Short mmCIF file of C-alpha atoms in Angstrom, two decimals:
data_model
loop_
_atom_site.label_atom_id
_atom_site.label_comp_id
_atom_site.label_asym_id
_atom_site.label_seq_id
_atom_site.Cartn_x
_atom_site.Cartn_y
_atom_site.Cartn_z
CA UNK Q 1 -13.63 -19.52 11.45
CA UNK Q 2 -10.74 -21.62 11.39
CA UNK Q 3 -11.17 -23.27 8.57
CA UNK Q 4 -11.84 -19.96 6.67
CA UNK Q 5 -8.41 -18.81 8.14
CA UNK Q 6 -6.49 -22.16 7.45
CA UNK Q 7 -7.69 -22.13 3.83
CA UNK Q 8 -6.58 -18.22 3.74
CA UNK Q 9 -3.60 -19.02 5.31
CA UNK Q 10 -2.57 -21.55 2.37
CA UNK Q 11 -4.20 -19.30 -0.38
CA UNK Q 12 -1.40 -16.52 0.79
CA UNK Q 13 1.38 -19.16 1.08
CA UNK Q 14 0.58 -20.24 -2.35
CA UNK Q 15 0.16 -16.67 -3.74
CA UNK Q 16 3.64 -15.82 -2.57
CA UNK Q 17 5.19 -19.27 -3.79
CA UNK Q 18 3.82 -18.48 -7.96
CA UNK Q 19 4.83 -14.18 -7.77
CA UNK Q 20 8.13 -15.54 -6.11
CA UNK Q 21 8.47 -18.00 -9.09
CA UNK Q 22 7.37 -15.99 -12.04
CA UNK Q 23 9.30 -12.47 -10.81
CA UNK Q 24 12.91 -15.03 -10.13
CA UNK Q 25 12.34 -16.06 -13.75
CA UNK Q 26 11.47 -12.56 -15.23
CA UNK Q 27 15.28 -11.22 -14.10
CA UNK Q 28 16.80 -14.83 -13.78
CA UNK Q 29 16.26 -15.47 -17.77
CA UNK Q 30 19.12 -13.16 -18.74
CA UNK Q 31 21.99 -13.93 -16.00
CA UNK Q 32 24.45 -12.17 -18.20
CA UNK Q 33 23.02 -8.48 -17.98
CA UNK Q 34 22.73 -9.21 -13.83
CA UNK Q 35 26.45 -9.92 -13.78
CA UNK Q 36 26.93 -6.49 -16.37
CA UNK Q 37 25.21 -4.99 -13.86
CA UNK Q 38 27.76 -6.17 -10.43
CA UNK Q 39 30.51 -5.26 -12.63
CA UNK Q 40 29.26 -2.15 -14.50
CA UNK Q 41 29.09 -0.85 -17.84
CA UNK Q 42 32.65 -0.68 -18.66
CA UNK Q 43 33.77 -4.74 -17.83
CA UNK Q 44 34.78 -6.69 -20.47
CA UNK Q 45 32.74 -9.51 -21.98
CA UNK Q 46 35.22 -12.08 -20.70
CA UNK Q 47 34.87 -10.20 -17.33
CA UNK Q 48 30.92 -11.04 -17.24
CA UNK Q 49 31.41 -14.32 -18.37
CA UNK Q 50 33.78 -15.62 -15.65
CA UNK Q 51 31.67 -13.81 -12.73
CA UNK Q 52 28.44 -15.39 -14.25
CA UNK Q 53 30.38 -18.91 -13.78
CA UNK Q 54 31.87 -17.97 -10.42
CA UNK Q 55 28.10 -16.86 -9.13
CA UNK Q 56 26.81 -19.74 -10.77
CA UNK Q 57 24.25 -18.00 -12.56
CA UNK Q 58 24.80 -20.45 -15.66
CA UNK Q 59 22.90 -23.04 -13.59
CA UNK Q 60 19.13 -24.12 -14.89
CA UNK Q 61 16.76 -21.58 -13.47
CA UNK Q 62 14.98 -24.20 -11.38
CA UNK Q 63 18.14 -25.32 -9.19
CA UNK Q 64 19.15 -21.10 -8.86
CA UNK Q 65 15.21 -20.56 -7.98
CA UNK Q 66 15.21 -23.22 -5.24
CA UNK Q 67 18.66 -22.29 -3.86
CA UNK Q 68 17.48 -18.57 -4.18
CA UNK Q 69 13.92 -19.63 -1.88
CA UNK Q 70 15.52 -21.81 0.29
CA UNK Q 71 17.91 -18.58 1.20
CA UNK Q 72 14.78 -16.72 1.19
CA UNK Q 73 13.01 -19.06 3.75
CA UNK Q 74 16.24 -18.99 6.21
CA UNK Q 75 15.86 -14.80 6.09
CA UNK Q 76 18.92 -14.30 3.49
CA UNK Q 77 17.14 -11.66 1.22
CA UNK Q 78 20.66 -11.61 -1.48
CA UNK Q 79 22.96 -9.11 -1.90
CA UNK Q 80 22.32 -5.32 -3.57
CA UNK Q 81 24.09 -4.42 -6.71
CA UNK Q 82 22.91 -0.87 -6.72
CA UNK Q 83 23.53 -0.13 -2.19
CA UNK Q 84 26.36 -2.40 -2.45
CA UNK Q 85 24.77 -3.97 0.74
CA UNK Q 86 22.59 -6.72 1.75
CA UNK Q 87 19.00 -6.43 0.98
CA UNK Q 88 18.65 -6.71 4.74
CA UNK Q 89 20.85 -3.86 5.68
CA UNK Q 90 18.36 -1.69 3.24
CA UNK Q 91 14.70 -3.45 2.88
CA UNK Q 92 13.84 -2.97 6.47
CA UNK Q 93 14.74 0.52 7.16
CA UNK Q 94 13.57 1.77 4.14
CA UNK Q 95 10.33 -0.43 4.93
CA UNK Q 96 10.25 1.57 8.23
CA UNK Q 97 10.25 5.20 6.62
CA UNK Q 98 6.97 4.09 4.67
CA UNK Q 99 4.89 2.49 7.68
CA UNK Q 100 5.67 6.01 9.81
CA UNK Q 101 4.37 7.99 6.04
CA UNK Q 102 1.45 5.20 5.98
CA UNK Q 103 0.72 5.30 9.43
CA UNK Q 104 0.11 9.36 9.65
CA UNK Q 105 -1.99 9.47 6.46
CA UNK Q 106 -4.55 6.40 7.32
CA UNK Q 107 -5.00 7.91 11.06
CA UNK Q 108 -6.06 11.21 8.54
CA UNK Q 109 -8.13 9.10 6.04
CA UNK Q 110 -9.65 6.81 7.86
CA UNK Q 111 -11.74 9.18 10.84
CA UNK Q 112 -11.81 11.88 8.08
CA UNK Q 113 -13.53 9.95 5.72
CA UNK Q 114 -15.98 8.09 8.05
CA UNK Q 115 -17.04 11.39 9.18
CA UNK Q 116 -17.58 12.72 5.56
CA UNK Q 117 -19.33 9.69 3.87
CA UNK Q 118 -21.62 9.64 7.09
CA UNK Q 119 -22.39 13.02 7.05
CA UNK Q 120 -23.10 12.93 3.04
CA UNK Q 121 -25.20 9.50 3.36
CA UNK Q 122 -27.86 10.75 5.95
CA UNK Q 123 -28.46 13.94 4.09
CA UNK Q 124 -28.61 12.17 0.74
CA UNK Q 125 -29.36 14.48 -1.97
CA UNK Q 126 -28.62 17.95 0.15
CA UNK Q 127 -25.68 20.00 -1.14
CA UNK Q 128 -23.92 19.33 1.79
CA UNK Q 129 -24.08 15.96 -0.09
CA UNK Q 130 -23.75 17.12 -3.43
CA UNK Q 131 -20.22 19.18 -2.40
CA UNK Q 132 -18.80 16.11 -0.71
CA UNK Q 133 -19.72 13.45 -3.69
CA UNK Q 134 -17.94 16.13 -6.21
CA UNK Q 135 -15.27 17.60 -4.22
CA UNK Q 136 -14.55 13.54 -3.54
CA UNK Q 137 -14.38 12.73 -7.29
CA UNK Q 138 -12.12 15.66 -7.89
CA UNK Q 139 -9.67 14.76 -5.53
CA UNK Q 140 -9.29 11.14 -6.17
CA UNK Q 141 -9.50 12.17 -10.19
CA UNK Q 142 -6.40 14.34 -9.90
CA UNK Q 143 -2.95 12.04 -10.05
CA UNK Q 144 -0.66 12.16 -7.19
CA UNK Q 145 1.98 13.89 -8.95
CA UNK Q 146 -0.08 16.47 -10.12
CA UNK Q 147 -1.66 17.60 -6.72
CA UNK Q 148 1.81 17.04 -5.05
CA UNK Q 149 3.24 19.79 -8.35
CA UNK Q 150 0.42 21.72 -7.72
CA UNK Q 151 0.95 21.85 -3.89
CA UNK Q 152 4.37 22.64 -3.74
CA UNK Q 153 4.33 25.05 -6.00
CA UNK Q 154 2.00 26.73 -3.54
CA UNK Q 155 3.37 26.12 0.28
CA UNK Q 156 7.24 25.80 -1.61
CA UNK Q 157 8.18 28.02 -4.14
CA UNK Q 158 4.69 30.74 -3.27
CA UNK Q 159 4.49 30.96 0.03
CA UNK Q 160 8.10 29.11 1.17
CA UNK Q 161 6.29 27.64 4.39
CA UNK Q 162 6.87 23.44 3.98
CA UNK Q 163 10.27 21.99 2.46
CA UNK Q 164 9.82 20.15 -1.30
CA UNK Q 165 11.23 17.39 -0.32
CA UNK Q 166 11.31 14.80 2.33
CA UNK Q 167 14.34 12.88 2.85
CA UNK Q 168 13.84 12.57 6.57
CA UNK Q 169 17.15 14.25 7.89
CA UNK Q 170 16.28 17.00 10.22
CA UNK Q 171 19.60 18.45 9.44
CA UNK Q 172 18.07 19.70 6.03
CA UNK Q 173 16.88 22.96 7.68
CA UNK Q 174 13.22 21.84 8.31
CA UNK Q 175 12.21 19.48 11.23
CA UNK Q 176 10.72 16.19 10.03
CA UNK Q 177 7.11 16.64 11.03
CA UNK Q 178 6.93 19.44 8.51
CA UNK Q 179 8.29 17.07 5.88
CA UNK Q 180 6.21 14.46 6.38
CA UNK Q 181 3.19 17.35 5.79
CA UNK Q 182 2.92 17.80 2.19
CA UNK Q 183 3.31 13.79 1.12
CA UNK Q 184 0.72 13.26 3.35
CA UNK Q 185 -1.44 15.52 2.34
CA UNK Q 186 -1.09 14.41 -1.16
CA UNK Q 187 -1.53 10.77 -0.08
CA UNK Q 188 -5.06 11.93 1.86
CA UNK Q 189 -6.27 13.89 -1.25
CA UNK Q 190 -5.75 11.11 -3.62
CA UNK Q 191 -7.49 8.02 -1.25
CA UNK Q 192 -9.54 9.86 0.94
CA UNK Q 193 -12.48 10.44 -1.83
CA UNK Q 194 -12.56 6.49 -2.65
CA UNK Q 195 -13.53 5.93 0.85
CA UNK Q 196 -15.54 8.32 1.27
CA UNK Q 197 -17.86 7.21 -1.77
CA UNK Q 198 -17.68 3.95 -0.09
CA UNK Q 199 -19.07 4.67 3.38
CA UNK Q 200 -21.81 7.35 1.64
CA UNK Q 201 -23.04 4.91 -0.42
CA UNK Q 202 -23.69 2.46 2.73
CA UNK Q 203 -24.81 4.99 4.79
CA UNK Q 204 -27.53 5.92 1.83
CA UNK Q 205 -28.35 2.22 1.45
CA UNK Q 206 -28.77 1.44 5.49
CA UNK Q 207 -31.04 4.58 5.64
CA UNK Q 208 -33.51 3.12 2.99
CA UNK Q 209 -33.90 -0.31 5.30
CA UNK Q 210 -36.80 -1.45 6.73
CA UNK Q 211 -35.81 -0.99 10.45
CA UNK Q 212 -34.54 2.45 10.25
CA UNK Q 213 -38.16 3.74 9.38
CA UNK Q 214 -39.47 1.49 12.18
CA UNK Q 215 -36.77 3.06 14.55
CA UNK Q 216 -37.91 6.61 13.45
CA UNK Q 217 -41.36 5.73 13.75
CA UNK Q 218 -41.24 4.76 17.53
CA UNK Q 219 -40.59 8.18 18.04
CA UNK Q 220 -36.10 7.72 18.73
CA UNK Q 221 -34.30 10.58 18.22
CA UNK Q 222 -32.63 11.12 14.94
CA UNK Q 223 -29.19 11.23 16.48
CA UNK Q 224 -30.16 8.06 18.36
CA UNK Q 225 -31.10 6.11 14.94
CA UNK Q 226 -27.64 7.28 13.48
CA UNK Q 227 -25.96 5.87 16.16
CA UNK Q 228 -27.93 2.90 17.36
CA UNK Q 229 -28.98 1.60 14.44
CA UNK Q 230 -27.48 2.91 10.87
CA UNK Q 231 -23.47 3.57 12.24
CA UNK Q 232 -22.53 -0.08 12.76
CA UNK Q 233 -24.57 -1.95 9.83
CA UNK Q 234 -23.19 1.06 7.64
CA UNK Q 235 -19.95 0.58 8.49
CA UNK Q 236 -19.56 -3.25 7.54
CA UNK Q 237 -19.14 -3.02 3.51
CA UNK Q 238 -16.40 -0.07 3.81
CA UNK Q 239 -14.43 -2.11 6.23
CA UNK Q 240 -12.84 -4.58 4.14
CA UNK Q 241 -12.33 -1.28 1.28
CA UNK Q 242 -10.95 0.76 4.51
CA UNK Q 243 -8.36 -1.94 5.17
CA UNK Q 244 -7.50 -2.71 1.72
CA UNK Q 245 -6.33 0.90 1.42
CA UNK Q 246 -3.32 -0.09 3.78
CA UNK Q 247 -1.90 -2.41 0.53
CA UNK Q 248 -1.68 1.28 -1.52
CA UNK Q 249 -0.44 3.45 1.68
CA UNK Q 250 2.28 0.64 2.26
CA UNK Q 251 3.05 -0.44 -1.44
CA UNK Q 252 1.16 1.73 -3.73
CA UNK Q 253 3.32 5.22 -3.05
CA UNK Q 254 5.69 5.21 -5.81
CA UNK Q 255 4.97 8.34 -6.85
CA UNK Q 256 4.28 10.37 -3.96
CA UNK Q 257 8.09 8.75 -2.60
CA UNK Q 258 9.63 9.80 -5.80
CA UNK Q 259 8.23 13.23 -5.81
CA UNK Q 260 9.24 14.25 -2.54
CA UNK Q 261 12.43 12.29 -2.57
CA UNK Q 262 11.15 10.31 0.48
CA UNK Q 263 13.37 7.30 1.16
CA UNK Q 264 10.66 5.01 1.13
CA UNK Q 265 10.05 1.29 0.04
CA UNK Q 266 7.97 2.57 -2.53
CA UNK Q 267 11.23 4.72 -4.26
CA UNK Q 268 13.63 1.79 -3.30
CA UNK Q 269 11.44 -0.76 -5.45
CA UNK Q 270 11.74 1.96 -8.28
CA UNK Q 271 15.07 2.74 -7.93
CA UNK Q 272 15.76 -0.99 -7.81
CA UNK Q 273 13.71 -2.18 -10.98
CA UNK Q 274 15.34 0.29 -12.96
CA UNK Q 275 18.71 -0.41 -12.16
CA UNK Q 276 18.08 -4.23 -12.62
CA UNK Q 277 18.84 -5.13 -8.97
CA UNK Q 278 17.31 -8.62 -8.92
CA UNK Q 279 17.88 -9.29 -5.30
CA UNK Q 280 16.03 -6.27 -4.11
CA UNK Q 281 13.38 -6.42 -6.41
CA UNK Q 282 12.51 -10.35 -5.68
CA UNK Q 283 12.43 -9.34 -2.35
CA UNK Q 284 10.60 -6.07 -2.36
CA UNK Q 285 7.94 -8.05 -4.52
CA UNK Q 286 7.29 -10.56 -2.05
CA UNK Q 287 6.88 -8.06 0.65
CA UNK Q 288 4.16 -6.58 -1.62
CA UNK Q 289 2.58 -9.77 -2.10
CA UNK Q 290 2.12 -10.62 1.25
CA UNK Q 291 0.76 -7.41 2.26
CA UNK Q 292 -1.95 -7.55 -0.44
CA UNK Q 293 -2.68 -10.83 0.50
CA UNK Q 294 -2.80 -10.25 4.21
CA UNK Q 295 -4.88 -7.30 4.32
CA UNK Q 296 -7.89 -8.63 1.89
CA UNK Q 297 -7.83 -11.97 4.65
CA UNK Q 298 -7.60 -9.28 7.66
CA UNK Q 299 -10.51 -7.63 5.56
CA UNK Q 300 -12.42 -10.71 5.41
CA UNK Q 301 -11.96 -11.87 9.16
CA UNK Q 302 -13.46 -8.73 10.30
CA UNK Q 303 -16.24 -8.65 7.91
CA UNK Q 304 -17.25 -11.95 9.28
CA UNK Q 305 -17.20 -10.31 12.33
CA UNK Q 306 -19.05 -7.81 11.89
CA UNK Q 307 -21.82 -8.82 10.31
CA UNK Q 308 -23.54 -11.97 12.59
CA UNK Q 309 -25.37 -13.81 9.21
CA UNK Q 310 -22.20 -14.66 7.80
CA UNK Q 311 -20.33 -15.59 11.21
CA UNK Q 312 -22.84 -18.24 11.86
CA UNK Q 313 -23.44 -19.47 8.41
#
C-alpha cells in the first residue's frame, strides 16, 4: 500500500510539473499580447515594448518558467490582469463558491443514484428497470445548457418561483439556498444517469454470481441477500466512477457557472482564458490538474480497499 501510494504520489507530482510546463509555454510564447493585455487596447506599441522589458517577459521561456514555478512553489500564484488583484485574493474564494455548489449536488447524486442503479439492477429487465435505464440516458444525453434553458424557462420566466441566476448575494431579492436550487438541479440531471448506469450494471453482474444463488438457495431472505451479500461487492466498480465525478462537480461546471452567472472557479477559468489572463489561467490549470489526479489515486486507494484480492496481492 505504500508503495502504490508513493509511486501515485510521484505520478501526480510529475503530472502537474509537464501541464504546468506546456500551459506556461502556450501563453508565455507571445509575451507581447500579455503586456497589450496589462496595458489595454489603446497603448502604444512603444508602450508594450518598454513594459515587456520592465516585466522581463523578453527573457528565454525556460528562465521566466522556472522563476514563474519557483513563485508558484513559495504560494505566489502572479498577479490578475483582468481583477486587477492577485490570483490569491480571487482563486480561493471563487474556489470556495464551487466546493459549497459541488458539495450540495454530490450529497444529491451520490445516495440518489445508489438507490436507483440498485433498485434497477435487482429487478433487471422489469420496467421499473426499463424507466430508470431510459429516463437515465435522457438525462445525461441532454447538455447542461439546454436543461438549465429549459428549466428556467419553467420555474423563471413560467411559474416565477426560483431566481435565473445565482450570483450568491442574498441582497438580490432571493435567499441563497433558492439560488443554489436550479444549478444544482441541472448539475444532478446531467451526472446522475452516468452513475446510475454504473452501479445497475454491477448490481446486474453481482446478481448473476455464483454465491448469490447459493445464498438464495439456503433459504435467506431476499432483502437479506441484497444486503449481505450483493450491496458491498456491487458497490466496488462504481466507487472509483462515484469519486471521479468530484473532478467534473469541482472543475467540469463551466457551463452550468456561466449560465446561472454563478461566481464559480469554473466561470473564473472562462472568464480568464478569454481575456488572456496568464496568471490566473496557469494557476487555475494546476488546480485542475491536481484534482483529477488526486481523485483517480483516492479512487484507487479505496478500491484496493474494498475489494480484499487486490489488497493482498
Amino acid at each position: 500500500m505504500l508503495a502504490f501510494l508513493s509511486k501515485r504520489i510521484a505520478l501526480l507530482a510529475f503530472t502537474m510539473l509537464v501541464v504546468s510546463l506546456l500551459v506556461f509555454m502556450a501563453f508565455e510564447f507571445t509575451p507581447g499580447q500579455v503586456a497589450r493585455k496589462v496595458l489595454g487596447p489603446f497603448a502604444t506599441q512603444d508602450q508594450v515594448d518598454r513594459l515587456t522589458e520592465e516585466l522581463g517577459l523578453n527573457r528565454p521561456v525556460i528562465e521566466r518558467y522556472w522563476e514563474w514555478l519557483t513563485n508558484t512553489l513559495q504560494g505566489d500564484l502572479g498577479y490578475s490582469t483582468l481583477y486587477k488583484l492577485p490570483v490569491n485574493d480571487i482563486i480561493w474564494d471563487r474556489l470556495a463558491n464551487t466546493l459549497l455548489l459541488a458539495g450540495v449536488a454530490f450529497a444529491v447524486i451520490v445516495p440518489l443514484s445508489i438507490v436507483l442503479g440498485i433498485t434497477a439492477g435487482m429487478k433487471e429487465g422489469s420496467i421499473l428497470d426499463r424507466s430508470i435505464s431510459v429516463s437515465s440516458i435522457v438525462t445525461t444525453s441532454v447538455p447542461e445548457f439546454a436543461s438549465g434553458v429549459f428549466l428556467a424557462s419553467i420555474f423563471v420566466i413560467w411559474l416565477g418561483i426560483l431566481p435565473g441566476t445565482a450570483p450568491l448575494d442574498s441582497g438580490a431579492g432571493w435567499p441563497i439556498w433558492q439560488q443554489l436550487i436550479l444549478p444544482v438541479t441541472v448539475m444532478v440531471l446531467y451526472d446522475l444517469g452516468y452513475v446510475v448506469r454504473m452501479v445497475r450494471a454491477s448490481m446486474v453482474e453481482v446478481m448473476t454470481r455464483p454465491y448469490i444463488r447459493t445464498a438464495i438457495l439456503k433459504g435467506l431472505s431476499f432483502r437479506a441477500v441484497i444486503m449481505k451479500h450483493a450491496l458491498r461487492n456491487a458497490m466496488i466498480a462504481p466507487f472509483t466512477v462515484i469519486l471521479l465525478q468530484i473532478n467534473y462537480l469541482i472543475t467540469g461546471v463551466v457551463v452550468v457557472e456561466a449560465v446561472f452567472a454563478y461566481p464559480g472557479f469554473g466561470r473564473m477559468l472562462l472568464d480568464a482564458a478569454l481575456s488572456q489572463d496568464v496568471a490566473t489561467v496557469e494557476a487555475a490549470a494546476l488546480f485542475a490538474v491536481f484534482v483529477s489526479v488526486a481523485t483517480q489515486i483516492a479512487g484507487d486507494l479505496g478500491y484496493m480497499m474494498l475489494n480484499p484480492r487486490i489488497r493482498f496481492s
